[in-house]
């Protein structure tokens, strides 16, 4: 598709993203597997951009993963979500920032369903009152945390120490963007750029100097599939879908992948390892994989933070080839160290996938 | 109308997800599950639209309804604004309400999902809890995960997390009063009832198969009879 056509579509799918004053709700999956990404989000928004992003310890899972594993009924999930909204209301906020795409999709779905079924909304209010004594307002604005980083992408670029440019060739890095399915596939108008050509990550890539890779399976699911990953017997589904994406992007020789979903960076990272160890196939250069990043990690790279402060050591696919292309200085000795250089040993090396 | 169709049509996911399917097959063409499994969402919507009681009962007892990954790619592309993924969620819900889920290999897996994701929600306030994601059950998580688990407290402190700590932050210990509220929500809204149904029907099936609880769990978590995938 020609670029002008895409830009026209993007103009049709814009959403209002408040500048400031958010109630922040964390992601179960991201806290467990990429814990530093949420730390960096708050650091960037609060310390670099002086925004008010509030959180408190009383929020919980939205139960979305349980809902999409079909063990948690709809009314239960709706009431758990209503409790999150009550915490926002009690804290005096009207803008809600979700770190998780599954949550963001569910919040969008739940709010839309309540609009269609006002009696159900009344029932959920009653449920919440009965179970917790709380009352809630529906957020005026619902944003995914990647919407917020998209909104400030030019500020990040202006403050940045690095750009997504290959220092050896002077060319933009080729970046695959993978947008989580539940960001806008269900409700295209809730996402920047809609569902067919979402712009939320592409906009970051362009603002930070990179070049977006357009490949055939760009919109294909990473393969999480909820029950299709959690159950050991089903994981063939998950790896097969990731495999399909990598086979499709391979001819374009991407330098890196950026994601905005909790599960996607995990699966795109770990299944590259599994494919390498099972089949001997690697998709990066010289036996490496293609490094996969969260959008906060890429923003932090651009801003010049220490790679080991943003959690790049917990990736299975080595990130060093990408750091070297950009020209980022880092201390390899610090990679696997704790506070005060405390020794934590080294991870074992995979057989086929090259690591550092 | 048949009893099963009546029950299905009361679910708002069905009402929202099924308006007027023209059986064009766009959902199947774009479906990640249809490419991997012997699965065809177009046929499922077709079956449901027939309102045939026996066909719907077979569907509710089959592996078929458990193949979907709920990615919702079908929702974007359906030219008639149907949501096959939502219809699947409604079918799965009904299959569990009626206890039919234990009649298929894939359906029986609901017990493992309840005892992991479901129980973790109430015990920890998170759908996933890092200390319980073992390397043994997740070898695909890589050597890096093995190392992470060996150094969990030190590493997550290094990364700025607040693992099991007080106050806000990454992986904080959710306060007990919040967990109590979560439990009361599950009590009031049918969440505990769903959990009990999954446990009770699974126990019946384990007994029927002559398996202990532990043997049944291992079987449903690890067994794949090899008949699910496309050739």
Coordinates of C-alpha atoms in Angstrom, one line a residue:
Chain A
X1 CA 0.0 0.0 0.0
X2 CA 1.3 3.4 -0.8
X3 CA 2.4 5.6 2.1
X4 CA -0.1 8.4 1.3
X5 CA -3.0 5.9 1.5
X6 CA -1.8 4.7 4.9
X7 CA -1.5 8.3 6.2
X8 CA -5.1 8.9 5.2
X9 CA -6.3 5.8 7.1
X10 CA -4.2 6.9 10.1
X11 CA -5.9 10.3 10.1
X12 CA -9.3 8.5 10.3
X13 CA -8.2 6.6 13.4
X14 CA -6.9 9.2 15.9
X15 CA -7.8 9.2 19.5
X16 CA -7.5 11.8 22.2
X17 CA -4.6 11.1 24.6
X18 CA -4.5 13.3 27.7
X19 CA -1.2 15.1 28.3
X20 CA -1.1 14.4 32.1
X21 CA -2.7 13.2 35.3
X22 CA -3.2 9.4 34.9
X23 CA -4.1 6.6 37.3
X24 CA -1.7 3.9 36.3
X25 CA -2.5 0.2 36.4
X26 CA 0.1 -2.5 36.0
X27 CA 0.3 -5.6 33.9
X28 CA 0.6 -9.1 35.4
X29 CA 2.6 -10.5 32.6
X30 CA 4.9 -7.6 32.2
X31 CA 5.7 -7.3 35.9
X32 CA 6.7 -11.0 35.9
X33 CA 8.8 -11.1 32.7
X34 CA 10.0 -7.6 31.9
X35 CA 9.8 -5.9 35.3
X36 CA 12.1 -3.0 34.4
X37 CA 9.9 -1.8 31.6
X38 CA 7.2 -0.5 33.9
X39 CA 9.9 1.0 36.1
X40 CA 11.3 2.8 33.0
X41 CA 7.8 4.0 31.9
X42 CA 7.3 5.8 35.3
X43 CA 10.9 7.1 35.3
X44 CA 10.5 8.6 31.8
X45 CA 7.1 10.1 32.4
X46 CA 7.8 11.4 35.9
X47 CA 11.5 12.3 35.8
X48 CA 12.1 13.2 32.2
X49 CA 8.7 14.7 31.3
X50 CA 7.4 15.8 34.8
X51 CA 4.0 14.2 34.3
X52 CA 1.6 13.1 37.1
X53 CA 1.2 9.3 36.8
X54 CA -0.3 8.0 40.0
X55 CA -0.5 4.3 41.2
X56 CA -1.3 2.7 44.5
X57 CA -0.7 -0.8 45.8
X58 CA -4.4 -1.7 46.1
X59 CA -5.0 -2.4 42.4
X60 CA -4.9 -6.1 41.3
X61 CA -5.0 -8.1 38.2
X62 CA -8.0 -7.2 36.0
X63 CA -8.4 -11.0 35.8
X64 CA -8.2 -10.7 32.0
X65 CA -5.9 -13.6 31.4
X66 CA -8.3 -15.8 33.5
X67 CA -11.2 -14.4 31.5
X68 CA -9.5 -15.3 28.2
X69 CA -8.6 -18.7 29.6
X70 CA -12.4 -19.0 30.2
X71 CA -12.0 -19.9 33.9
X72 CA -13.3 -16.5 35.1
X73 CA -16.9 -15.6 34.2
X74 CA -17.8 -12.3 32.5
X75 CA -19.6 -10.7 35.5
X76 CA -16.7 -11.5 37.7
X77 CA -14.2 -9.8 35.4
X78 CA -16.5 -6.8 34.9
X79 CA -16.7 -6.4 38.7
X80 CA -13.0 -6.7 39.2
X81 CA -12.6 -4.0 36.5
X82 CA -15.2 -1.9 38.2
X83 CA -13.1 -2.1 41.4
X84 CA -10.0 -0.8 39.5
X85 CA -12.2 2.1 38.2
X86 CA -13.3 2.7 41.8
X87 CA -9.7 3.0 43.0
X88 CA -9.2 5.6 40.2
X89 CA -12.3 7.5 41.2
X90 CA -11.4 7.5 44.9
X91 CA -7.9 8.8 44.0
X92 CA -9.5 11.7 42.1
X93 CA -8.4 10.8 38.6
X94 CA -10.4 10.6 35.3
X95 CA -7.7 9.4 33.0
X96 CA -6.8 5.7 33.2
X97 CA -3.5 4.3 31.9
X98 CA -3.3 0.5 31.4
X99 CA 0.1 -1.1 31.1
X100 CA -1.4 -4.3 29.6
X101 CA -2.9 -4.8 26.2
X102 CA -5.2 -7.7 27.4
X103 CA -6.5 -5.3 30.1
X104 CA -6.8 -2.4 27.6
X105 CA -8.8 -4.6 25.2
X106 CA -11.1 -5.8 28.0
X107 CA -11.6 -2.3 29.5
X108 CA -12.6 -1.2 26.0
X109 CA -14.9 -4.1 25.6
X110 CA -16.5 -3.8 29.0
X111 CA -17.1 -0.1 28.7
X112 CA -18.7 -0.7 25.2
X113 CA -20.8 -3.5 26.6
X114 CA -22.1 -1.4 29.4
X115 CA -23.1 1.2 26.9
X116 CA -25.1 -1.4 25.0
X117 CA -26.5 -3.0 28.1
X118 CA -27.2 -0.3 30.8
X119 CA -29.0 -2.8 33.0
X120 CA -25.8 -4.8 33.2
X121 CA -23.9 -1.8 34.3
X122 CA -26.4 -1.3 37.1
X123 CA -25.9 -4.9 38.1
X124 CA -22.1 -4.5 38.2
X125 CA -22.4 -1.4 40.3
X126 CA -24.6 -3.4 42.7
X127 CA -22.2 -6.3 42.7
X128 CA -19.2 -4.0 43.5
X129 CA -21.1 -2.3 46.3
X130 CA -22.2 -5.6 47.8
X131 CA -18.7 -7.1 47.6
X132 CA -16.5 -4.1 48.5
X133 CA -18.7 -1.1 49.5
X134 CA -17.1 0.8 46.6
X135 CA -18.6 3.0 43.9
X136 CA -17.0 4.0 40.6
X137 CA -17.0 6.3 37.6
X138 CA -16.1 5.1 34.1
X139 CA -12.8 6.8 33.0
X140 CA -13.2 9.8 30.8
X141 CA -10.1 8.7 28.9
X142 CA -8.7 5.2 28.6
X143 CA -5.2 5.0 27.3
X144 CA -2.7 2.2 26.8
X145 CA 0.7 3.2 28.2
X146 CA 2.1 2.9 24.6
X147 CA -0.5 5.6 23.5
X148 CA 1.1 7.9 26.1
X149 CA 4.7 7.1 24.9
X150 CA 3.4 7.7 21.3
X151 CA 2.1 11.1 22.4
X152 CA 5.5 12.1 23.8
X153 CA 7.6 10.4 21.2
X154 CA 8.9 13.7 19.8
X155 CA 9.8 14.9 23.3
X156 CA 11.8 11.7 23.8
X157 CA 13.5 12.2 20.4
X158 CA 14.4 15.8 21.4
X159 CA 15.9 14.7 24.7
X160 CA 17.5 11.6 23.2
X161 CA 21.2 10.7 23.1
X162 CA 20.8 8.1 20.4
X163 CA 18.7 7.5 17.2
X164 CA 17.7 4.2 15.6
X165 CA 20.5 4.6 13.0
X166 CA 23.1 2.1 12.1
X167 CA 26.4 3.9 12.9
X168 CA 28.3 1.7 10.5
X169 CA 26.2 2.5 7.4
X170 CA 24.4 5.7 8.4
X171 CA 21.1 4.1 7.4
X172 CA 18.0 3.9 9.5
X173 CA 17.7 0.6 11.4
X174 CA 15.0 -1.7 10.0
X175 CA 12.4 -2.2 12.7
X176 CA 9.6 -4.7 12.8
X177 CA 6.7 -3.4 14.9
X178 CA 4.4 -6.0 16.5
X179 CA 1.1 -4.5 18.0
X180 CA -0.8 -6.7 20.4
X181 CA -4.0 -8.2 19.0
X182 CA -6.2 -6.8 21.7
X183 CA -4.9 -3.2 21.2
X184 CA -7.3 -2.5 18.3
X185 CA -8.5 -5.6 16.5
X186 CA -11.7 -5.6 18.4
X187 CA -12.3 -1.9 18.6
X188 CA -10.2 -0.2 15.8
X189 CA -11.3 3.3 16.9
X190 CA -9.7 2.7 20.3
X191 CA -6.2 2.4 18.8
X192 CA -4.0 4.9 17.1
X193 CA -4.2 4.2 13.4
X194 CA -6.9 1.5 13.7
X195 CA -6.5 -2.2 13.3
X196 CA -5.2 -2.7 9.7
X197 CA -2.5 -0.1 9.9
X198 CA -1.9 0.7 13.6
X199 CA 0.5 3.6 13.9
X200 CA 1.2 3.5 17.6
X201 CA 4.6 1.8 17.3
X202 CA 5.3 2.9 13.7
X203 CA 5.1 6.5 14.9
X204 CA 7.7 5.9 17.6
X205 CA 10.0 4.2 15.1
X206 CA 9.8 7.1 12.7
X207 CA 10.2 9.7 15.4
X208 CA 13.3 8.0 16.7
X209 CA 15.0 7.6 13.3
X210 CA 14.2 4.0 12.3
X211 CA 12.5 2.5 9.2
X212 CA 9.4 0.4 9.6
X213 CA 9.5 -3.0 8.0
X214 CA 6.3 -3.9 6.2
X215 CA 6.2 -7.7 5.8
X216 CA 3.3 -10.1 4.9
X217 CA 2.5 -11.5 8.4
X218 CA 2.9 -8.1 10.1
X219 CA -0.6 -8.4 11.7
X220 CA -0.5 -12.1 12.5
X221 CA -0.8 -13.0 16.2
X222 CA 2.4 -13.8 18.1
X223 CA 0.8 -17.1 19.1
X224 CA 0.0 -16.5 22.8
X225 CA -3.5 -17.8 22.5
X226 CA -3.9 -17.9 26.4
X227 CA -4.8 -21.6 26.9
X228 CA -2.7 -22.4 23.9
X229 CA 0.5 -21.4 25.8
X230 CA -0.3 -22.0 29.4
X231 CA -1.0 -25.7 28.8
X232 CA 2.1 -27.6 28.0
X233 CA 0.3 -29.9 25.6
X234 CA -0.9 -27.0 23.5
X235 CA 2.3 -25.0 23.0
X236 CA 2.8 -26.2 19.4
X237 CA 0.1 -23.7 18.5
X238 CA 2.1 -20.9 20.1
X239 CA 5.5 -21.7 18.6
X240 CA 3.9 -22.4 15.1
X241 CA 2.4 -18.9 14.9
X242 CA 5.6 -17.2 16.0
X243 CA 7.5 -19.3 13.5
X244 CA 5.2 -18.2 10.8
X245 CA 6.0 -14.5 11.6
X246 CA 9.7 -15.0 11.7
X247 CA 9.7 -16.9 8.4
X248 CA 7.8 -14.0 6.9
X249 CA 10.0 -11.2 8.2
X250 CA 13.3 -13.0 7.7
X251 CA 13.9 -11.9 4.0
X252 CA 13.6 -8.2 5.1
X253 CA 16.6 -8.7 7.5
X254 CA 15.2 -6.7 10.5
X255 CA 17.6 -5.2 13.0
X256 CA 15.1 -5.3 15.8
X257 CA 11.5 -5.8 16.9
X258 CA 9.4 -3.4 19.0
X259 CA 6.2 -4.6 20.7
X260 CA 3.5 -3.0 22.9
X261 CA 1.9 -6.2 24.3
X262 CA 2.8 -8.1 27.5
X263 CA 3.1 -11.5 26.0
X264 CA 4.4 -10.7 22.5
X265 CA 8.0 -9.7 23.5
X266 CA 8.2 -12.8 25.6
X267 CA 7.0 -15.2 22.9
X268 CA 8.9 -13.5 20.1
X269 CA 12.1 -13.7 22.2
X270 CA 11.7 -17.1 23.8
X271 CA 10.3 -19.0 20.8
X272 CA 13.4 -17.8 18.7
X273 CA 15.4 -19.6 21.3
X274 CA 13.2 -22.7 21.1
X275 CA 13.3 -22.7 17.3
X276 CA 17.1 -22.4 17.4
X277 CA 17.5 -25.2 19.8
X278 CA 15.0 -27.5 18.1
X279 CA 15.7 -26.8 14.4
X280 CA 19.1 -25.0 14.5
X281 CA 17.5 -22.1 12.7
X282 CA 18.4 -18.5 13.8
X283 CA 16.9 -15.3 12.3
X284 CA 19.5 -12.7 13.2
X285 CA 23.1 -12.2 12.0
X286 CA 25.9 -14.7 12.7
X287 CA 23.8 -17.2 14.7
X288 CA 22.1 -14.5 16.8
X289 CA 18.4 -13.9 17.0
X290 CA 16.5 -10.7 16.2
X291 CA 16.4 -8.7 19.4
X292 CA 12.9 -8.0 20.7
X293 CA 12.1 -5.0 22.8
X294 CA 9.2 -3.4 24.7
X295 CA 8.5 0.2 23.7
X296 CA 9.7 1.5 27.0
X297 CA 13.1 -0.3 26.5
X298 CA 13.4 1.4 23.1
X299 CA 12.5 4.8 24.5
X300 CA 15.1 4.2 27.3
X301 CA 17.7 3.2 24.7
X302 CA 17.0 6.5 22.8
X303 CA 17.3 8.5 26.0
X304 CA 20.6 6.9 26.8
X305 CA 19.9 4.9 30.0
X306 CA 22.2 2.0 31.0
X307 CA 20.9 -1.1 29.2
X308 CA 21.2 -3.2 32.4
X309 CA 19.0 -0.7 34.3
X310 CA 16.2 -1.2 31.8
X311 CA 16.3 -5.0 32.0
X312 CA 17.9 -6.0 28.7
X313 CA 19.8 -8.7 30.5
X314 CA 16.6 -10.8 31.0
X315 CA 16.2 -11.2 27.2
X316 CA 17.1 -14.7 25.9
X317 CA 18.0 -13.2 22.5
X318 CA 21.2 -11.2 22.9
X319 CA 20.7 -7.4 22.5
X320 CA 24.4 -6.5 22.1
X321 CA 24.4 -6.7 18.3
X322 CA 21.7 -4.0 18.2
X323 CA 23.4 -1.9 20.9
X324 CA 26.7 -2.1 18.9
X325 CA 24.9 -1.0 15.7
X326 CA 23.5 2.1 17.5
X327 CA 26.9 2.8 19.2
X328 CA 25.6 2.6 22.8
X329 CA 28.4 2.3 25.4
X330 CA 27.8 -0.3 28.0
X331 CA 29.8 -2.4 30.4
X332 CA 29.5 -6.1 29.5
X333 CA 30.9 -7.0 32.9
X334 CA 27.9 -5.5 34.6
X335 CA 25.3 -7.4 32.6
X336 CA 24.7 -10.3 35.1
X337 CA 25.6 -8.4 38.3
X338 CA 23.3 -7.4 41.1
X339 CA 23.6 -4.2 43.2
X340 CA 27.1 -3.2 44.1
X341 CA 28.5 -5.6 41.5
X342 CA 27.2 -8.6 43.5
X343 CA 28.0 -11.8 41.7
X344 CA 24.9 -13.7 40.4
X345 CA 26.8 -16.2 38.2
X346 CA 26.0 -16.5 34.4
X347 CA 23.1 -18.1 32.6
X348 CA 24.0 -21.3 30.8
X349 CA 24.6 -20.8 27.1
X350 CA 22.1 -22.3 24.6
X351 CA 23.5 -24.8 22.1
X352 CA 22.6 -23.1 18.9
X353 CA 21.5 -19.5 19.6
X354 CA 24.5 -17.3 20.1
X355 CA 24.5 -15.2 23.3
X356 CA 26.9 -13.1 25.2
Chain B
X1 CA -36.4 -23.3 20.3
X2 CA -34.1 -25.9 21.8
X3 CA -32.9 -25.6 25.4
X4 CA -29.2 -25.3 24.5
X5 CA -29.8 -22.6 21.9
X6 CA -32.0 -20.7 24.3
X7 CA -29.2 -20.8 26.9
X8 CA -26.6 -19.8 24.4
X9 CA -28.6 -16.9 23.1
X10 CA -29.0 -15.4 26.6
X11 CA -25.3 -14.8 26.8
X12 CA -24.5 -11.2 25.7
X13 CA -21.3 -12.4 24.1
X14 CA -23.5 -14.4 21.8
X15 CA -25.8 -11.5 21.2
X16 CA -22.9 -9.2 20.5
X17 CA -21.0 -11.7 18.5
X18 CA -23.6 -13.2 16.2
X19 CA -25.7 -10.9 14.1
X20 CA -26.1 -12.4 10.6
X21 CA -23.3 -14.7 9.5
X22 CA -23.2 -15.1 5.7
X23 CA -20.7 -18.0 5.9
X24 CA -18.2 -16.2 3.7
X25 CA -15.3 -17.9 5.6
X26 CA -13.2 -14.7 6.1
X27 CA -12.9 -15.5 9.8
X28 CA -11.4 -18.9 8.9
X29 CA -9.0 -17.4 6.4
X30 CA -7.5 -15.0 8.9
X31 CA -7.7 -17.3 12.0
X32 CA -4.3 -18.4 13.5
X33 CA -6.0 -21.5 15.0
X34 CA -7.6 -22.6 11.8
X35 CA -4.2 -22.8 10.2
X36 CA -2.8 -25.0 12.9
X37 CA -5.8 -27.1 14.2
X38 CA -8.6 -28.9 12.5
X39 CA -10.6 -25.9 13.2
X40 CA -13.0 -23.8 11.1
X41 CA -14.8 -20.9 12.9
X42 CA -17.1 -20.5 9.9
X43 CA -18.5 -24.0 10.5
X44 CA -19.0 -23.3 14.2
X45 CA -21.1 -20.2 13.4
X46 CA -23.0 -22.3 10.8
X47 CA -23.7 -25.0 13.3
X48 CA -25.0 -22.6 15.9
X49 CA -27.2 -20.8 13.4
X50 CA -28.9 -24.1 12.6
X51 CA -30.2 -24.1 16.2
X52 CA -30.0 -27.9 16.0
X53 CA -30.0 -29.1 19.6
X54 CA -28.0 -32.3 18.9
X55 CA -25.4 -30.5 16.8
X56 CA -24.9 -27.8 19.5
X57 CA -24.6 -30.5 22.2
X58 CA -21.9 -32.2 20.2
X59 CA -20.1 -28.9 19.7
X60 CA -20.2 -28.2 23.5
X61 CA -18.7 -31.7 24.2
X62 CA -16.0 -31.4 21.5
X63 CA -12.4 -30.4 21.3
X64 CA -13.4 -28.0 18.6
X65 CA -14.5 -25.1 20.7
X66 CA -11.2 -25.1 22.7
X67 CA -8.9 -24.6 19.7
X68 CA -9.4 -20.8 19.4
X69 CA -6.7 -18.6 20.8
X70 CA -9.1 -15.6 21.5
X71 CA -6.8 -13.2 19.5
X72 CA -10.0 -11.7 18.0
X73 CA -8.4 -11.3 14.6
X74 CA -11.8 -12.5 13.2
X75 CA -13.6 -9.5 14.7
X76 CA -11.6 -7.0 12.6
X77 CA -12.3 -8.7 9.3
X78 CA -15.8 -10.0 9.4
X79 CA -17.8 -8.1 6.8
X80 CA -21.0 -8.5 8.8
X81 CA -19.6 -7.3 12.1
X82 CA -19.9 -10.7 13.7
X83 CA -17.4 -11.7 16.4
X84 CA -16.8 -15.5 16.1
X85 CA -14.3 -15.2 19.0
X86 CA -17.1 -13.9 21.3
X87 CA -19.3 -16.8 20.2
X88 CA -16.6 -19.2 21.2
X89 CA -16.3 -17.6 24.6
X90 CA -20.1 -18.0 25.1
X91 CA -19.9 -21.7 24.0
X92 CA -17.0 -22.4 26.3
X93 CA -18.9 -20.8 29.2
X94 CA -22.0 -22.9 28.5
X95 CA -19.9 -26.0 28.2
X96 CA -18.5 -25.5 31.7
X97 CA -21.9 -24.5 33.2
X98 CA -23.3 -27.8 31.9
X99 CA -20.3 -29.9 32.8
X100 CA -19.7 -30.9 29.2
X101 CA -16.1 -29.7 29.1
X102 CA -14.7 -32.9 30.6
X103 CA -15.9 -34.9 27.5
X104 CA -13.0 -33.7 25.4
X105 CA -9.2 -33.7 25.8
X106 CA -8.9 -30.0 25.3
X107 CA -11.9 -29.2 27.5
X108 CA -10.5 -31.2 30.4
X109 CA -7.5 -28.8 30.4
X110 CA -9.8 -26.2 32.1
X111 CA -8.8 -27.8 35.5
X112 CA -5.1 -27.0 34.9
X113 CA -6.0 -23.4 33.9
X114 CA -8.2 -23.0 37.0
X115 CA -5.4 -24.4 39.3
X116 CA -2.8 -22.1 37.8
X117 CA -4.1 -18.8 36.5
X118 CA -7.4 -19.0 38.4
X119 CA -5.9 -19.9 41.8
X120 CA -3.0 -17.4 41.4
X121 CA -5.6 -14.6 41.0
X122 CA -7.1 -15.2 44.4
X123 CA -3.8 -16.2 46.2
X124 CA -1.6 -13.4 44.9
X125 CA -3.8 -10.9 43.0
X126 CA -1.9 -11.6 39.8
X127 CA -2.8 -13.9 36.9
X128 CA 0.8 -15.1 36.8
X129 CA 3.1 -15.2 39.8
X130 CA 6.8 -15.4 39.1
X131 CA 7.8 -17.8 41.8
X132 CA 5.4 -20.4 40.4
X133 CA 6.5 -20.3 36.8
X134 CA 8.9 -23.1 37.1
X135 CA 11.7 -23.9 34.6
X136 CA 10.5 -27.5 34.6
X137 CA 7.1 -26.5 33.3
X138 CA 8.5 -23.8 31.0
X139 CA 11.7 -25.1 29.5
X140 CA 11.0 -22.9 26.4
X141 CA 11.6 -19.8 28.7
X142 CA 15.2 -20.5 28.2
X143 CA 18.5 -20.7 30.1
X144 CA 17.9 -17.0 31.0
X145 CA 14.7 -17.9 32.9
X146 CA 16.6 -20.7 34.8
X147 CA 19.2 -18.1 35.8
X148 CA 16.5 -15.5 36.7
X149 CA 14.7 -18.0 39.0
X150 CA 18.0 -18.9 40.7
X151 CA 18.6 -15.2 41.4
X152 CA 15.1 -13.9 41.6
X153 CA 15.2 -11.6 44.7
X154 CA 18.6 -10.1 43.9
X155 CA 17.9 -9.6 40.2
X156 CA 14.4 -8.1 40.6
X157 CA 15.7 -5.7 43.2
X158 CA 18.5 -4.8 40.7
X159 CA 15.7 -4.1 38.1
X160 CA 13.8 -1.8 40.4
X161 CA 10.9 -4.2 41.3
X162 CA 9.3 -4.5 44.7
X163 CA 8.9 -8.3 44.7
X164 CA 6.6 -9.3 47.6
X165 CA 7.3 -5.9 49.2
X166 CA 5.0 -3.4 50.9
X167 CA 3.7 -0.3 49.0
X168 CA 3.3 0.2 45.3
X169 CA 5.6 -1.1 42.6
X170 CA 6.3 -4.0 40.3
X171 CA 5.2 -7.4 41.8
X172 CA 4.5 -5.8 45.2
X173 CA 2.6 -8.0 47.7
X174 CA -1.0 -7.1 47.1
X175 CA -2.4 -6.1 50.5
X176 CA -4.6 -8.7 52.2
X177 CA -7.6 -6.4 52.3
X178 CA -7.4 -6.1 48.5
X179 CA -7.2 -9.9 48.1
X180 CA -10.2 -10.2 50.5
X181 CA -12.2 -7.8 48.2
X182 CA -11.2 -9.9 45.2
X183 CA -12.4 -13.0 46.9
X184 CA -15.8 -11.4 47.8
X185 CA -16.2 -10.3 44.2
X186 CA -15.7 -13.9 43.1
X187 CA -18.2 -15.0 45.7
X188 CA -20.9 -12.5 44.6
X189 CA -20.5 -12.8 40.9
X190 CA -20.2 -16.5 40.2
X191 CA -16.4 -16.8 40.0
X192 CA -16.2 -19.2 42.9
X193 CA -19.1 -21.2 41.6
X194 CA -17.3 -21.5 38.2
X195 CA -14.1 -22.7 40.0
X196 CA -16.1 -25.3 42.1
X197 CA -17.9 -26.5 38.9
X198 CA -14.5 -27.1 37.2
X199 CA -13.1 -28.9 40.3
X200 CA -16.2 -31.1 40.8
X201 CA -16.7 -32.1 37.2
X202 CA -13.0 -32.8 36.9
X203 CA -13.0 -35.0 40.0
X204 CA -15.9 -37.0 38.5
X205 CA -14.0 -37.5 35.3
X206 CA -10.8 -38.5 37.1
X207 CA -12.7 -41.1 39.1
X208 CA -14.3 -42.4 35.9
X209 CA -10.9 -42.7 34.3
X210 CA -9.5 -44.4 37.4
X211 CA -6.9 -41.6 38.0
X212 CA -5.7 -39.9 41.1
X213 CA -6.0 -36.1 41.3
X214 CA -2.2 -35.8 40.6
X215 CA -2.3 -38.3 37.7
X216 CA -5.3 -36.5 36.2
X217 CA -3.6 -33.1 36.4
X218 CA -0.4 -34.4 34.8
X219 CA -2.4 -36.1 32.0
X220 CA -4.5 -33.0 31.1
X221 CA -1.5 -30.7 31.3
X222 CA 0.9 -32.7 29.1
X223 CA -1.1 -35.1 26.9
X224 CA -1.7 -34.4 23.3
X225 CA -3.3 -37.3 21.4
X226 CA -1.9 -36.0 18.1
X227 CA -5.3 -35.8 16.4
X228 CA -5.9 -32.1 16.7
X229 CA -3.6 -30.7 14.1
X230 CA -4.1 -30.3 10.4
X231 CA -2.1 -32.7 8.3

